[in-house]
Amino acid sequence: MTTLNALPLLAAGTWTIDPVHSSVGFSVRHLMVSKVRGEFTDFSGAIVVAEDGTPSVSAEIAVDSIDTRNDQRDAHIRSADFFDAEKFPQATFVSTSVDADGDDYVVHGDFTLKGVTRPVDLKLEFNGVNPGMGQGPVAGFEASTVLNRKDFGIDIEMPLETGGTVVGDKITITLEIEAVQSGA
């Protein structure tokens, strides 16, 4: 792979994530046979594009904003068994580099969750730029990655009598991002 030095049509400057038109979702295996899906409703971030076209990404997620459409489950996930949201209220991502991958990209970075930082690769699709609706140019992105919860100290085991566990180890994170160019 070659280091990316420009996303086509993404002008230099700061592109702020618009949380109203973006989502941070996830899915995880449940009872070995289905998936639970959820989202985080409180997040922020920015893509900064240098004059030479090199992008950098930073983002924060308030882990207590988890919503799986089940209040009891959400409270358990916020607890020390999972996120320990009182002690570790935010998850963060800071990119270290971006590589072209065919027509798409891979954003390499450091993801911190529950006080543990690990390298993470986000598969990124750049959906282009639109002039926007009076707030400045808007860029769209879709990204995903798969994390192992145990890599971040979320190692609760809830075994099933028939084998396996209530909650799977692999978590698929899916981002739908719309970003507005600041000061445009």
Backbone as JSON Lines, residues from 0, in Angstrom:
{"i":0,"aa":"M","n":[0.83,-1.17,0.0],"ca":[0.0,0.0,0.0],"c":[0.88,1.24,0.0]}
{"i":1,"aa":"T","n":[0.37,2.28,-0.58],"ca":[1.1,3.54,-0.6],"c":[0.43,4.53,0.34]}
{"i":2,"aa":"T","n":[1.23,5.4,0.93],"ca":[0.68,6.39,1.83],"c":[-0.14,7.38,1.05]}
{"i":3,"aa":"L","n":[-1.3,7.67,1.55],"ca":[-2.21,8.6,0.89],"c":[-1.75,10.02,1.14]}
{"i":4,"aa":"N","n":[-1.67,10.83,0.11],"ca":[-1.37,12.23,0.33],"c":[-2.49,13.13,-0.13]}
{"i":5,"aa":"A","n":[-3.62,12.57,-0.54],"ca":[-4.79,13.4,-0.87],"c":[-6.01,12.54,-1.1]}
{"i":6,"aa":"L","n":[-7.11,12.91,-0.52],"ca":[-8.39,12.33,-0.87],"c":[-8.92,13.2,-2.0]}
{"i":7,"aa":"P","n":[-9.34,12.63,-3.1],"ca":[-9.82,13.44,-4.22],"c":[-10.93,14.4,-3.78]}
{"i":8,"aa":"L","n":[-10.82,15.61,-4.17],"ca":[-11.83,16.64,-3.94],"c":[-12.01,17.07,-2.49]}
{"i":9,"aa":"L","n":[-11.24,16.55,-1.57],"ca":[-11.36,16.96,-0.17],"c":[-10.37,18.09,0.08]}
{"i":10,"aa":"A","n":[-10.88,19.32,0.14],"ca":[-10.05,20.5,0.26],"c":[-9.35,20.56,1.61]}
{"i":11,"aa":"A","n":[-8.2,21.24,1.61],"ca":[-7.45,21.44,2.85],"c":[-8.32,22.2,3.85]}
{"i":12,"aa":"G","n":[-8.13,21.9,5.11],"ca":[-8.88,22.56,6.18],"c":[-9.46,21.54,7.14]}
{"i":13,"aa":"T","n":[-10.32,22.02,8.01],"ca":[-10.95,21.17,9.01],"c":[-12.36,20.82,8.58]}
{"i":14,"aa":"W","n":[-12.67,19.53,8.63],"ca":[-13.99,19.0,8.32],"c":[-14.53,18.44,9.63]}
{"i":15,"aa":"T","n":[-15.58,19.05,10.15],"ca":[-16.13,18.67,11.45],"c":[-17.26,17.67,11.26]}
{"i":16,"aa":"I","n":[-17.21,16.58,12.02],"ca":[-18.26,15.57,11.94],"c":[-19.59,16.17,12.4]}
{"i":17,"aa":"D","n":[-20.61,16.0,11.58],"ca":[-21.96,16.47,11.88],"c":[-22.72,15.32,12.54]}
{"i":18,"aa":"P","n":[-22.91,15.38,13.87],"ca":[-23.55,14.25,14.56],"c":[-25.02,14.06,14.17]}
{"i":19,"aa":"V","n":[-25.67,15.08,13.65],"ca":[-27.06,14.97,13.24],"c":[-27.2,14.1,11.99]}
{"i":20,"aa":"H","n":[-26.16,14.1,11.16],"ca":[-26.2,13.35,9.9],"c":[-25.17,12.23,9.88]}
{"i":21,"aa":"S","n":[-24.74,11.79,11.05],"ca":[-23.74,10.73,11.16],"c":[-24.21,9.7,12.18]}
{"i":22,"aa":"S","n":[-23.58,8.53,12.17],"ca":[-23.9,7.52,13.17],"c":[-22.67,6.69,13.49]}
{"i":23,"aa":"V","n":[-22.62,6.23,14.73],"ca":[-21.59,5.31,15.21],"c":[-22.34,4.08,15.72]}
{"i":24,"aa":"G","n":[-22.33,3.02,14.94],"ca":[-23.07,1.83,15.29],"c":[-22.16,0.64,15.54]}
{"i":25,"aa":"F","n":[-22.75,-0.42,16.07],"ca":[-21.99,-1.64,16.33],"c":[-22.94,-2.84,16.31]}
{"i":26,"aa":"S","n":[-22.35,-4.0,16.15],"ca":[-23.1,-5.25,16.31],"c":[-22.18,-6.27,16.98]}
{"i":27,"aa":"V","n":[-22.81,-7.17,17.75],"ca":[-22.07,-8.21,18.46],"c":[-22.94,-9.45,18.52]}
{"i":28,"aa":"R","n":[-22.32,-10.61,18.42],"ca":[-23.04,-11.89,18.48],"c":[-23.7,-12.03,19.84]}
{"i":29,"aa":"H","n":[-24.95,-12.49,19.84],"ca":[-25.72,-12.67,21.06],"c":[-26.27,-14.1,21.1]}
{"i":30,"aa":"L","n":[-26.04,-14.79,22.2],"ca":[-26.5,-16.17,22.41],"c":[-26.03,-17.11,21.31]}
{"i":31,"aa":"M","n":[-24.97,-16.76,20.64],"ca":[-24.32,-17.58,19.61],"c":[-25.15,-17.7,18.31]}
{"i":32,"aa":"V","n":[-26.34,-17.09,18.26],"ca":[-27.2,-17.32,17.09],"c":[-27.69,-16.06,16.4]}
{"i":33,"aa":"S","n":[-27.57,-14.91,17.04],"ca":[-28.06,-13.68,16.44],"c":[-27.11,-12.55,16.79]}
{"i":34,"aa":"K","n":[-27.46,-11.35,16.4],"ca":[-26.63,-10.19,16.73],"c":[-27.48,-9.13,17.4]}
{"i":35,"aa":"V","n":[-26.87,-8.47,18.38],"ca":[-27.45,-7.28,18.98],"c":[-26.79,-6.1,18.29]}
{"i":36,"aa":"R","n":[-27.61,-5.13,17.92],"ca":[-27.1,-3.92,17.28],"c":[-27.38,-2.74,18.19]}
{"i":37,"aa":"G","n":[-26.51,-1.77,18.11],"ca":[-26.7,-0.57,18.91],"c":[-25.94,0.58,18.31]}
{"i":38,"aa":"E","n":[-26.02,1.71,19.01],"ca":[-25.31,2.9,18.54],"c":[-24.91,3.75,19.74]}
{"i":39,"aa":"F","n":[-24.02,4.67,19.46],"ca":[-23.65,5.69,20.43],"c":[-24.25,6.99,19.91]}
{"i":40,"aa":"T","n":[-24.94,7.71,20.78],"ca":[-25.65,8.9,20.33],"c":[-24.89,10.19,20.59]}
{"i":41,"aa":"D","n":[-23.79,10.13,21.33],"ca":[-23.0,11.32,21.66],"c":[-21.56,11.1,21.21]}
{"i":42,"aa":"F","n":[-21.18,11.76,20.13],"ca":[-19.82,11.63,19.59],"c":[-19.46,12.91,18.86]}
{"i":43,"aa":"S","n":[-18.16,13.09,18.64],"ca":[-17.67,14.26,17.91],"c":[-16.35,13.89,17.26]}
{"i":44,"aa":"G","n":[-15.93,14.73,16.33],"ca":[-14.65,14.48,15.7],"c":[-14.41,15.4,14.53]}
{"i":45,"aa":"A","n":[-13.23,15.27,13.98],"ca":[-12.85,16.12,12.85],"c":[-11.84,15.41,11.97]}
{"i":46,"aa":"I","n":[-11.86,15.79,10.71],"ca":[-10.85,15.38,9.74],"c":[-10.12,16.66,9.36]}
{"i":47,"aa":"V","n":[-8.82,16.67,9.58],"ca":[-8.03,17.84,9.22],"c":[-7.18,17.46,8.02]}
{"i":48,"aa":"V","n":[-7.33,18.22,6.94],"ca":[-6.58,17.97,5.72],"c":[-5.51,19.06,5.59]}
{"i":49,"aa":"A","n":[-4.25,18.65,5.6],"ca":[-3.14,19.59,5.47],"c":[-3.08,20.13,4.05]}
{"i":50,"aa":"E","n":[-2.33,21.18,3.85],"ca":[-2.18,21.79,2.52],"c":[-1.66,20.8,1.49]}
{"i":51,"aa":"D","n":[-0.84,19.82,1.94],"ca":[-0.32,18.81,0.99],"c":[-1.31,17.68,0.75]}
{"i":52,"aa":"G","n":[-2.51,17.78,1.36],"ca":[-3.55,16.78,1.16],"c":[-3.55,15.65,2.17]}
{"i":53,"aa":"T","n":[-2.62,15.64,3.11],"ca":[-2.55,14.58,4.1],"c":[-3.64,14.76,5.15]}
{"i":54,"aa":"P","n":[-4.52,13.76,5.29],"ca":[-5.59,13.87,6.28],"c":[-5.2,13.27,7.63]}
{"i":55,"aa":"S","n":[-5.77,13.83,8.69],"ca":[-5.69,13.21,10.01],"c":[-7.09,13.24,10.61]}
{"i":56,"aa":"V","n":[-7.39,12.24,11.41],"ca":[-8.72,12.07,11.96],"c":[-8.62,11.95,13.47]}
{"i":57,"aa":"S","n":[-9.54,12.61,14.16],"ca":[-9.66,12.42,15.6],"c":[-11.14,12.37,15.94]}
{"i":58,"aa":"A","n":[-11.49,11.53,16.91],"ca":[-12.89,11.39,17.29],"c":[-13.0,10.96,18.75]}
{"i":59,"aa":"E","n":[-14.11,11.36,19.36],"ca":[-14.42,10.97,20.73],"c":[-15.85,10.45,20.78]}
{"i":60,"aa":"I","n":[-16.05,9.42,21.6],"ca":[-17.37,8.84,21.79],"c":[-17.65,8.79,23.29]}
{"i":61,"aa":"A","n":[-18.79,9.34,23.7],"ca":[-19.22,9.22,25.09],"c":[-19.83,7.82,25.24]}
{"i":62,"aa":"V","n":[-19.11,6.93,25.95],"ca":[-19.56,5.53,26.01],"c":[-20.87,5.37,26.78]}
{"i":63,"aa":"D","n":[-21.2,6.33,27.64],"ca":[-22.47,6.22,28.35],"c":[-23.66,6.56,27.47]}
{"i":64,"aa":"S","n":[-23.41,6.97,26.22],"ca":[-24.5,7.27,25.29],"c":[-24.93,6.03,24.5]}
{"i":65,"aa":"I","n":[-24.49,4.87,24.95],"ca":[-24.85,3.63,24.26],"c":[-26.37,3.43,24.26]}
{"i":66,"aa":"D","n":[-26.89,2.96,23.14],"ca":[-28.32,2.71,23.01],"c":[-28.52,1.43,22.21]}
{"i":67,"aa":"T","n":[-28.95,0.36,22.91],"ca":[-29.26,-0.91,22.25],"c":[-30.76,-1.18,22.26]}
{"i":68,"aa":"R","n":[-31.53,-0.17,22.63],"ca":[-32.99,-0.26,22.73],"c":[-33.44,-1.17,23.87]}
{"i":69,"aa":"N","n":[-32.56,-1.31,24.88],"ca":[-32.91,-2.08,26.07],"c":[-32.2,-1.42,27.25]}
{"i":70,"aa":"D","n":[-32.97,-0.71,28.09],"ca":[-32.38,0.07,29.18],"c":[-31.57,-0.79,30.15]}
{"i":71,"aa":"Q","n":[-32.07,-1.99,30.48],"ca":[-31.35,-2.86,31.42],"c":[-30.0,-3.28,30.84]}
{"i":72,"aa":"R","n":[-30.0,-3.67,29.56],"ca":[-28.75,-4.08,28.91],"c":[-27.79,-2.89,28.84]}
{"i":73,"aa":"D","n":[-28.31,-1.71,28.47],"ca":[-27.45,-0.53,28.36],"c":[-26.81,-0.2,29.7]}
{"i":74,"aa":"A","n":[-27.56,-0.29,30.8],"ca":[-27.01,-0.03,32.13],"c":[-25.9,-1.03,32.45]}
{"i":75,"aa":"H","n":[-26.09,-2.3,32.08],"ca":[-25.07,-3.31,32.32],"c":[-23.81,-3.02,31.5]}
{"i":76,"aa":"I","n":[-23.98,-2.61,30.25],"ca":[-22.83,-2.31,29.4],"c":[-22.06,-1.09,29.94]}
{"i":77,"aa":"R","n":[-22.74,-0.14,30.55],"ca":[-22.08,1.03,31.13],"c":[-21.29,0.66,32.4]}
{"i":78,"aa":"S","n":[-21.64,-0.46,33.03],"ca":[-21.05,-0.86,34.31],"c":[-19.6,-1.31,34.13]}
{"i":79,"aa":"A","n":[-18.95,-1.57,35.27],"ca":[-17.56,-2.03,35.28],"c":[-17.38,-3.37,34.58]}
{"i":80,"aa":"D","n":[-18.46,-4.16,34.42],"ca":[-18.37,-5.43,33.69],"c":[-17.95,-5.21,32.24]}
{"i":81,"aa":"F","n":[-18.37,-4.08,31.68],"ca":[-18.08,-3.81,30.27],"c":[-17.25,-2.52,30.15]}
{"i":82,"aa":"F","n":[-17.91,-1.36,29.96],"ca":[-17.19,-0.11,29.67],"c":[-16.65,0.61,30.9]}
{"i":83,"aa":"D","n":[-17.21,0.37,32.06],"ca":[-16.86,1.13,33.26],"c":[-16.91,2.62,32.93]}
{"i":84,"aa":"A","n":[-18.08,3.05,32.43],"ca":[-18.25,4.4,31.9],"c":[-18.0,5.49,32.94]}
{"i":85,"aa":"E","n":[-18.23,5.21,34.2],"ca":[-17.97,6.22,35.22],"c":[-16.48,6.53,35.32]}
{"i":86,"aa":"K","n":[-15.65,5.51,35.23],"ca":[-14.19,5.69,35.31],"c":[-13.58,6.05,33.97]}
{"i":87,"aa":"F","n":[-14.13,5.52,32.88],"ca":[-13.6,5.74,31.53],"c":[-14.73,6.25,30.62]}
{"i":88,"aa":"P","n":[-15.08,7.54,30.73],"ca":[-16.28,8.05,30.06],"c":[-16.17,8.17,28.54]}
{"i":89,"aa":"Q","n":[-14.95,8.16,27.99],"ca":[-14.83,8.35,26.55],"c":[-13.96,7.29,25.9]}
{"i":90,"aa":"A","n":[-14.35,6.96,24.68],"ca":[-13.49,6.19,23.78],"c":[-12.96,7.2,22.77]}
{"i":91,"aa":"T","n":[-11.72,7.03,22.34],"ca":[-11.14,7.97,21.38],"c":[-10.45,7.24,20.24]}
{"i":92,"aa":"F","n":[-10.38,7.92,19.11],"ca":[-9.63,7.42,17.95],"c":[-8.79,8.58,17.43]}
{"i":93,"aa":"V","n":[-7.5,8.3,17.17],"ca":[-6.6,9.27,16.56],"c":[-5.85,8.55,15.45]}
{"i":94,"aa":"S","n":[-5.99,9.06,14.23],"ca":[-5.33,8.4,13.1],"c":[-3.82,8.6,13.16]}
{"i":95,"aa":"T","n":[-3.11,7.62,12.6],"ca":[-1.66,7.72,12.47],"c":[-1.23,7.79,11.01]}
{"i":96,"aa":"S","n":[-2.06,7.25,10.1],"ca":[-1.78,7.33,8.66],"c":[-3.0,6.86,7.89]}
{"i":97,"aa":"V","n":[-3.01,7.15,6.61],"ca":[-4.07,6.71,5.72],"c":[-3.41,6.15,4.47]}
{"i":98,"aa":"D","n":[-3.87,4.97,4.04],"ca":[-3.34,4.33,2.83],"c":[-4.46,4.12,1.83]}
{"i":99,"aa":"A","n":[-4.11,4.25,0.56],"ca":[-5.05,3.9,-0.5],"c":[-5.18,2.38,-0.53]}
{"i":100,"aa":"D","n":[-6.39,1.9,-0.84],"ca":[-6.66,0.47,-0.95],"c":[-7.62,0.29,-2.12]}
{"i":101,"aa":"G","n":[-7.09,0.27,-3.34],"ca":[-7.93,0.26,-4.53],"c":[-8.67,1.58,-4.62]}
{"i":102,"aa":"D","n":[-9.99,1.53,-4.75],"ca":[-10.8,2.75,-4.78],"c":[-11.13,3.26,-3.38]}
{"i":103,"aa":"D","n":[-10.77,2.5,-2.37],"ca":[-11.08,2.86,-0.99],"c":[-9.79,3.18,-0.23]}
{"i":104,"aa":"Y","n":[-9.89,3.25,1.09],"ca":[-8.76,3.63,1.93],"c":[-8.75,2.81,3.2]}
{"i":105,"aa":"V","n":[-7.61,2.8,3.86],"ca":[-7.5,2.24,5.2],"c":[-6.94,3.33,6.09]}
{"i":106,"aa":"V","n":[-7.69,3.65,7.14],"ca":[-7.24,4.65,8.12],"c":[-6.66,3.87,9.29]}
{"i":107,"aa":"H","n":[-5.38,4.03,9.52],"ca":[-4.69,3.39,10.64],"c":[-4.72,4.37,11.81]}
{"i":108,"aa":"G","n":[-4.92,3.86,13.01],"ca":[-4.93,4.76,14.15],"c":[-4.92,4.04,15.46]}
{"i":109,"aa":"D","n":[-4.95,4.83,16.52],"ca":[-4.97,4.32,17.88],"c":[-6.36,4.53,18.47]}
{"i":110,"aa":"F","n":[-6.96,3.44,18.91],"ca":[-8.28,3.47,19.52],"c":[-8.12,3.18,21.0]}
{"i":111,"aa":"T","n":[-8.71,4.04,21.83],"ca":[-8.65,3.86,23.28],"c":[-10.05,3.63,23.81]}
{"i":112,"aa":"L","n":[-10.2,2.54,24.55],"ca":[-11.47,2.17,25.17],"c":[-11.15,1.56,26.53]}
{"i":113,"aa":"K","n":[-11.83,2.0,27.54],"ca":[-11.66,1.5,28.91],"c":[-10.2,1.6,29.36]}
{"i":114,"aa":"G","n":[-9.53,2.68,28.93],"ca":[-8.16,2.94,29.35],"c":[-7.1,2.15,28.6]}
{"i":115,"aa":"V","n":[-7.5,1.37,27.6],"ca":[-6.57,0.55,26.83],"c":[-6.5,1.1,25.41]}
{"i":116,"aa":"T","n":[-5.28,1.31,24.93],"ca":[-5.08,1.82,23.57],"c":[-4.48,0.73,22.71]}
{"i":117,"aa":"R","n":[-5.09,0.5,21.55],"ca":[-4.62,-0.51,20.6],"c":[-4.68,0.09,19.19]}
{"i":118,"aa":"P","n":[-3.79,-0.39,18.31],"ca":[-3.88,0.04,16.91],"c":[-5.12,-0.58,16.25]}
{"i":119,"aa":"V","n":[-5.79,0.21,15.43],"ca":[-7.0,-0.22,14.75],"c":[-6.94,0.27,13.3]}
{"i":120,"aa":"D","n":[-7.39,-0.55,12.38],"ca":[-7.5,-0.17,10.98],"c":[-8.97,-0.05,10.61]}
{"i":121,"aa":"L","n":[-9.35,1.11,10.1],"ca":[-10.71,1.33,9.62],"c":[-10.72,1.22,8.1]}
{"i":122,"aa":"K","n":[-11.55,0.35,7.56],"ca":[-11.75,0.3,6.12],"c":[-12.67,1.45,5.78]}
{"i":123,"aa":"L","n":[-12.23,2.33,4.87],"ca":[-12.94,3.58,4.6],"c":[-13.35,3.7,3.15]}
{"i":124,"aa":"E","n":[-14.6,4.04,2.96],"ca":[-15.1,4.39,1.63],"c":[-15.39,5.89,1.64]}
{"i":125,"aa":"F","n":[-14.78,6.62,0.71],"ca":[-15.0,8.06,0.58],"c":[-16.13,8.24,-0.43]}
{"i":126,"aa":"N","n":[-17.25,8.84,0.02],"ca":[-18.43,8.97,-0.82],"c":[-18.48,10.26,-1.61]}
{"i":127,"aa":"G","n":[-17.49,11.13,-1.43],"ca":[-17.44,12.36,-2.2],"c":[-17.8,13.6,-1.41]}
{"i":128,"aa":"V","n":[-17.88,14.71,-2.15],"ca":[-18.16,16.02,-1.56],"c":[-19.36,16.62,-2.27]}
{"i":129,"aa":"N","n":[-20.18,17.33,-1.5],"ca":[-21.34,18.02,-2.04],"c":[-21.25,19.47,-1.57]}
{"i":130,"aa":"P","n":[-21.73,20.44,-2.36],"ca":[-21.67,21.84,-1.93],"c":[-22.43,22.1,-0.62]}
{"i":131,"aa":"G","n":[-23.31,21.2,-0.22],"ca":[-24.03,21.37,1.03],"c":[-25.28,22.21,0.87]}
{"i":132,"aa":"M","n":[-25.86,22.56,2.0],"ca":[-27.11,23.31,2.0],"c":[-26.96,24.61,2.79]}
{"i":133,"aa":"G","n":[-25.95,25.38,2.45],"ca":[-25.76,26.67,3.07],"c":[-24.81,26.7,4.24]}
{"i":134,"aa":"Q","n":[-24.36,25.54,4.71],"ca":[-23.43,25.48,5.85],"c":[-21.99,25.23,5.41]}
{"i":135,"aa":"G","n":[-21.78,25.1,4.11],"ca":[-20.46,24.82,3.57],"c":[-20.41,23.44,2.95]}
{"i":136,"aa":"P","n":[-19.3,23.12,2.29],"ca":[-19.16,21.82,1.64],"c":[-19.28,20.68,2.65]}
{"i":137,"aa":"V","n":[-19.87,19.58,2.18],"ca":[-20.09,18.4,3.01],"c":[-19.42,17.2,2.35]}
{"i":138,"aa":"A","n":[-18.7,16.41,3.15],"ca":[-18.05,15.19,2.67],"c":[-18.68,14.0,3.37]}
{"i":139,"aa":"G","n":[-18.78,12.87,2.64],"ca":[-19.37,11.67,3.22],"c":[-18.4,10.51,3.23]}
{"i":140,"aa":"F","n":[-18.47,9.72,4.29],"ca":[-17.58,8.57,4.48],"c":[-18.36,7.43,5.11]}
{"i":141,"aa":"E","n":[-17.96,6.22,4.8],"ca":[-18.41,5.03,5.51],"c":[-17.16,4.28,5.92]}
{"i":142,"aa":"A","n":[-17.15,3.8,7.16],"ca":[-15.98,3.08,7.65],"c":[-16.43,1.94,8.56]}
{"i":143,"aa":"S","n":[-15.58,0.92,8.64],"ca":[-15.88,-0.2,9.53],"c":[-14.6,-0.86,10.0]}
{"i":144,"aa":"T","n":[-14.71,-1.54,11.12],"ca":[-13.62,-2.35,11.65],"c":[-14.23,-3.41,12.55]}
{"i":145,"aa":"V","n":[-13.45,-4.42,12.85],"ca":[-13.86,-5.46,13.79],"c":[-12.84,-5.46,14.93]}
{"i":146,"aa":"L","n":[-13.35,-5.34,16.16],"ca":[-12.51,-5.33,17.35],"c":[-12.79,-6.57,18.18]}
{"i":147,"aa":"N","n":[-11.8,-6.98,18.95],"ca":[-12.02,-8.02,19.95],"c":[-12.16,-7.32,21.29]}
{"i":148,"aa":"R","n":[-13.3,-7.46,21.94],"ca":[-13.57,-6.76,23.18],"c":[-12.54,-7.08,24.26]}
{"i":149,"aa":"K","n":[-12.01,-8.3,24.24],"ca":[-11.03,-8.7,25.26],"c":[-9.72,-7.92,25.12]}
{"i":150,"aa":"D","n":[-9.41,-7.45,23.91],"ca":[-8.21,-6.64,23.72],"c":[-8.28,-5.32,24.48]}
{"i":151,"aa":"F","n":[-9.49,-4.92,24.88],"ca":[-9.69,-3.66,25.57],"c":[-10.13,-3.87,27.03]}
{"i":152,"aa":"G","n":[-9.83,-5.04,27.57],"ca":[-10.11,-5.32,28.97],"c":[-11.58,-5.59,29.27]}
{"i":153,"aa":"I","n":[-12.36,-5.85,28.23],"ca":[-13.77,-6.21,28.43],"c":[-13.83,-7.73,28.3]}
{"i":154,"aa":"D","n":[-13.52,-8.38,29.42],"ca":[-13.32,-9.83,29.37],"c":[-14.35,-10.61,30.19]}
{"i":155,"aa":"I","n":[-15.51,-10.0,30.41],"ca":[-16.57,-10.69,31.14],"c":[-16.96,-11.96,30.37]}
{"i":156,"aa":"E","n":[-17.12,-13.04,31.11],"ca":[-17.57,-14.29,30.51],"c":[-18.95,-14.6,31.06]}
{"i":157,"aa":"M","n":[-19.88,-14.83,30.18],"ca":[-21.23,-15.23,30.58],"c":[-21.56,-16.5,29.79]}
{"i":158,"aa":"P","n":[-21.04,-17.65,30.29],"ca":[-21.2,-18.9,29.54],"c":[-22.66,-19.38,29.49]}
{"i":159,"aa":"L","n":[-22.96,-20.04,28.4],"ca":[-24.28,-20.67,28.23],"c":[-24.17,-22.13,28.65]}
{"i":160,"aa":"E","n":[-25.23,-22.69,29.18],"ca":[-25.23,-24.09,29.6],"c":[-24.94,-25.02,28.44]}
{"i":161,"aa":"T","n":[-25.33,-24.64,27.24],"ca":[-25.16,-25.48,26.06],"c":[-23.83,-25.23,25.34]}
{"i":162,"aa":"G","n":[-22.99,-24.39,25.92],"ca":[-21.71,-24.06,25.29],"c":[-21.77,-22.68,24.67]}
{"i":163,"aa":"G","n":[-20.61,-22.06,24.54],"ca":[-20.56,-20.71,24.0],"c":[-20.85,-19.68,25.08]}
{"i":164,"aa":"T","n":[-21.06,-18.45,24.67],"ca":[-21.28,-17.36,25.61],"c":[-22.47,-16.5,25.18]}
{"i":165,"aa":"V","n":[-22.96,-15.72,26.13],"ca":[-24.07,-14.81,25.85],"c":[-23.63,-13.73,24.87]}
{"i":166,"aa":"V","n":[-22.41,-13.19,25.09],"ca":[-21.89,-12.09,24.27],"c":[-20.63,-12.55,23.55]}
{"i":167,"aa":"G","n":[-20.6,-12.36,22.24],"ca":[-19.43,-12.73,21.45],"c":[-18.25,-11.82,21.73]}
{"i":168,"aa":"D","n":[-17.08,-12.25,21.29],"ca":[-15.85,-11.48,21.49],"c":[-15.67,-10.4,20.42]}
{"i":169,"aa":"K","n":[-16.12,-10.66,19.21],"ca":[-15.89,-9.74,18.1],"c":[-17.01,-8.72,17.99]}
{"i":170,"aa":"I","n":[-16.61,-7.46,17.92],"ca":[-17.54,-6.35,17.8],"c":[-17.28,-5.67,16.46]}
{"i":171,"aa":"T","n":[-18.3,-5.55,15.64],"ca":[-18.18,-4.84,14.37],"c":[-18.64,-3.4,14.59]}
{"i":172,"aa":"I","n":[-17.76,-2.46,14.31],"ca":[-18.06,-1.03,14.42],"c":[-18.31,-0.51,13.01]}
{"i":173,"aa":"T","n":[-19.42,0.24,12.85],"ca":[-19.77,0.8,11.55],"c":[-20.03,2.3,11.71]}
{"i":174,"aa":"L","n":[-19.32,3.08,10.91],"ca":[-19.43,4.53,10.96],"c":[-20.04,5.04,9.66]}
{"i":175,"aa":"E","n":[-21.03,5.89,9.79],"ca":[-21.59,6.64,8.66],"c":[-21.33,8.09,9.01]}
{"i":176,"aa":"I","n":[-20.45,8.74,8.29],"ca":[-19.99,10.07,8.67],"c":[-20.27,11.09,7.58]}
{"i":177,"aa":"E","n":[-20.86,12.2,8.02],"ca":[-21.0,13.39,7.17],"c":[-20.23,14.49,7.89]}
{"i":178,"aa":"A","n":[-19.32,15.12,7.19],"ca":[-18.48,16.15,7.79],"c":[-18.61,17.45,6.99]}
{"i":179,"aa":"V","n":[-18.67,18.56,7.71],"ca":[-18.83,19.88,7.1],"c":[-17.51,20.62,7.21]}
{"i":180,"aa":"Q","n":[-17.09,21.25,6.11],"ca":[-15.85,22.01,6.13],"c":[-16.06,23.29,6.94]}
{"i":181,"aa":"S","n":[-15.27,23.44,8.0],"ca":[-15.37,24.6,8.87],"c":[-14.81,25.84,8.17]}
{"i":182,"aa":"G","n":[-15.49,26.94,8.35],"ca":[-14.99,28.21,7.81],"c":[-15.09,28.34,6.32]}
{"i":183,"aa":"A","n":[-15.8,27.43,5.65],"ca":[-15.91,27.49,4.19],"c":[-16.93,28.52,3.77]}
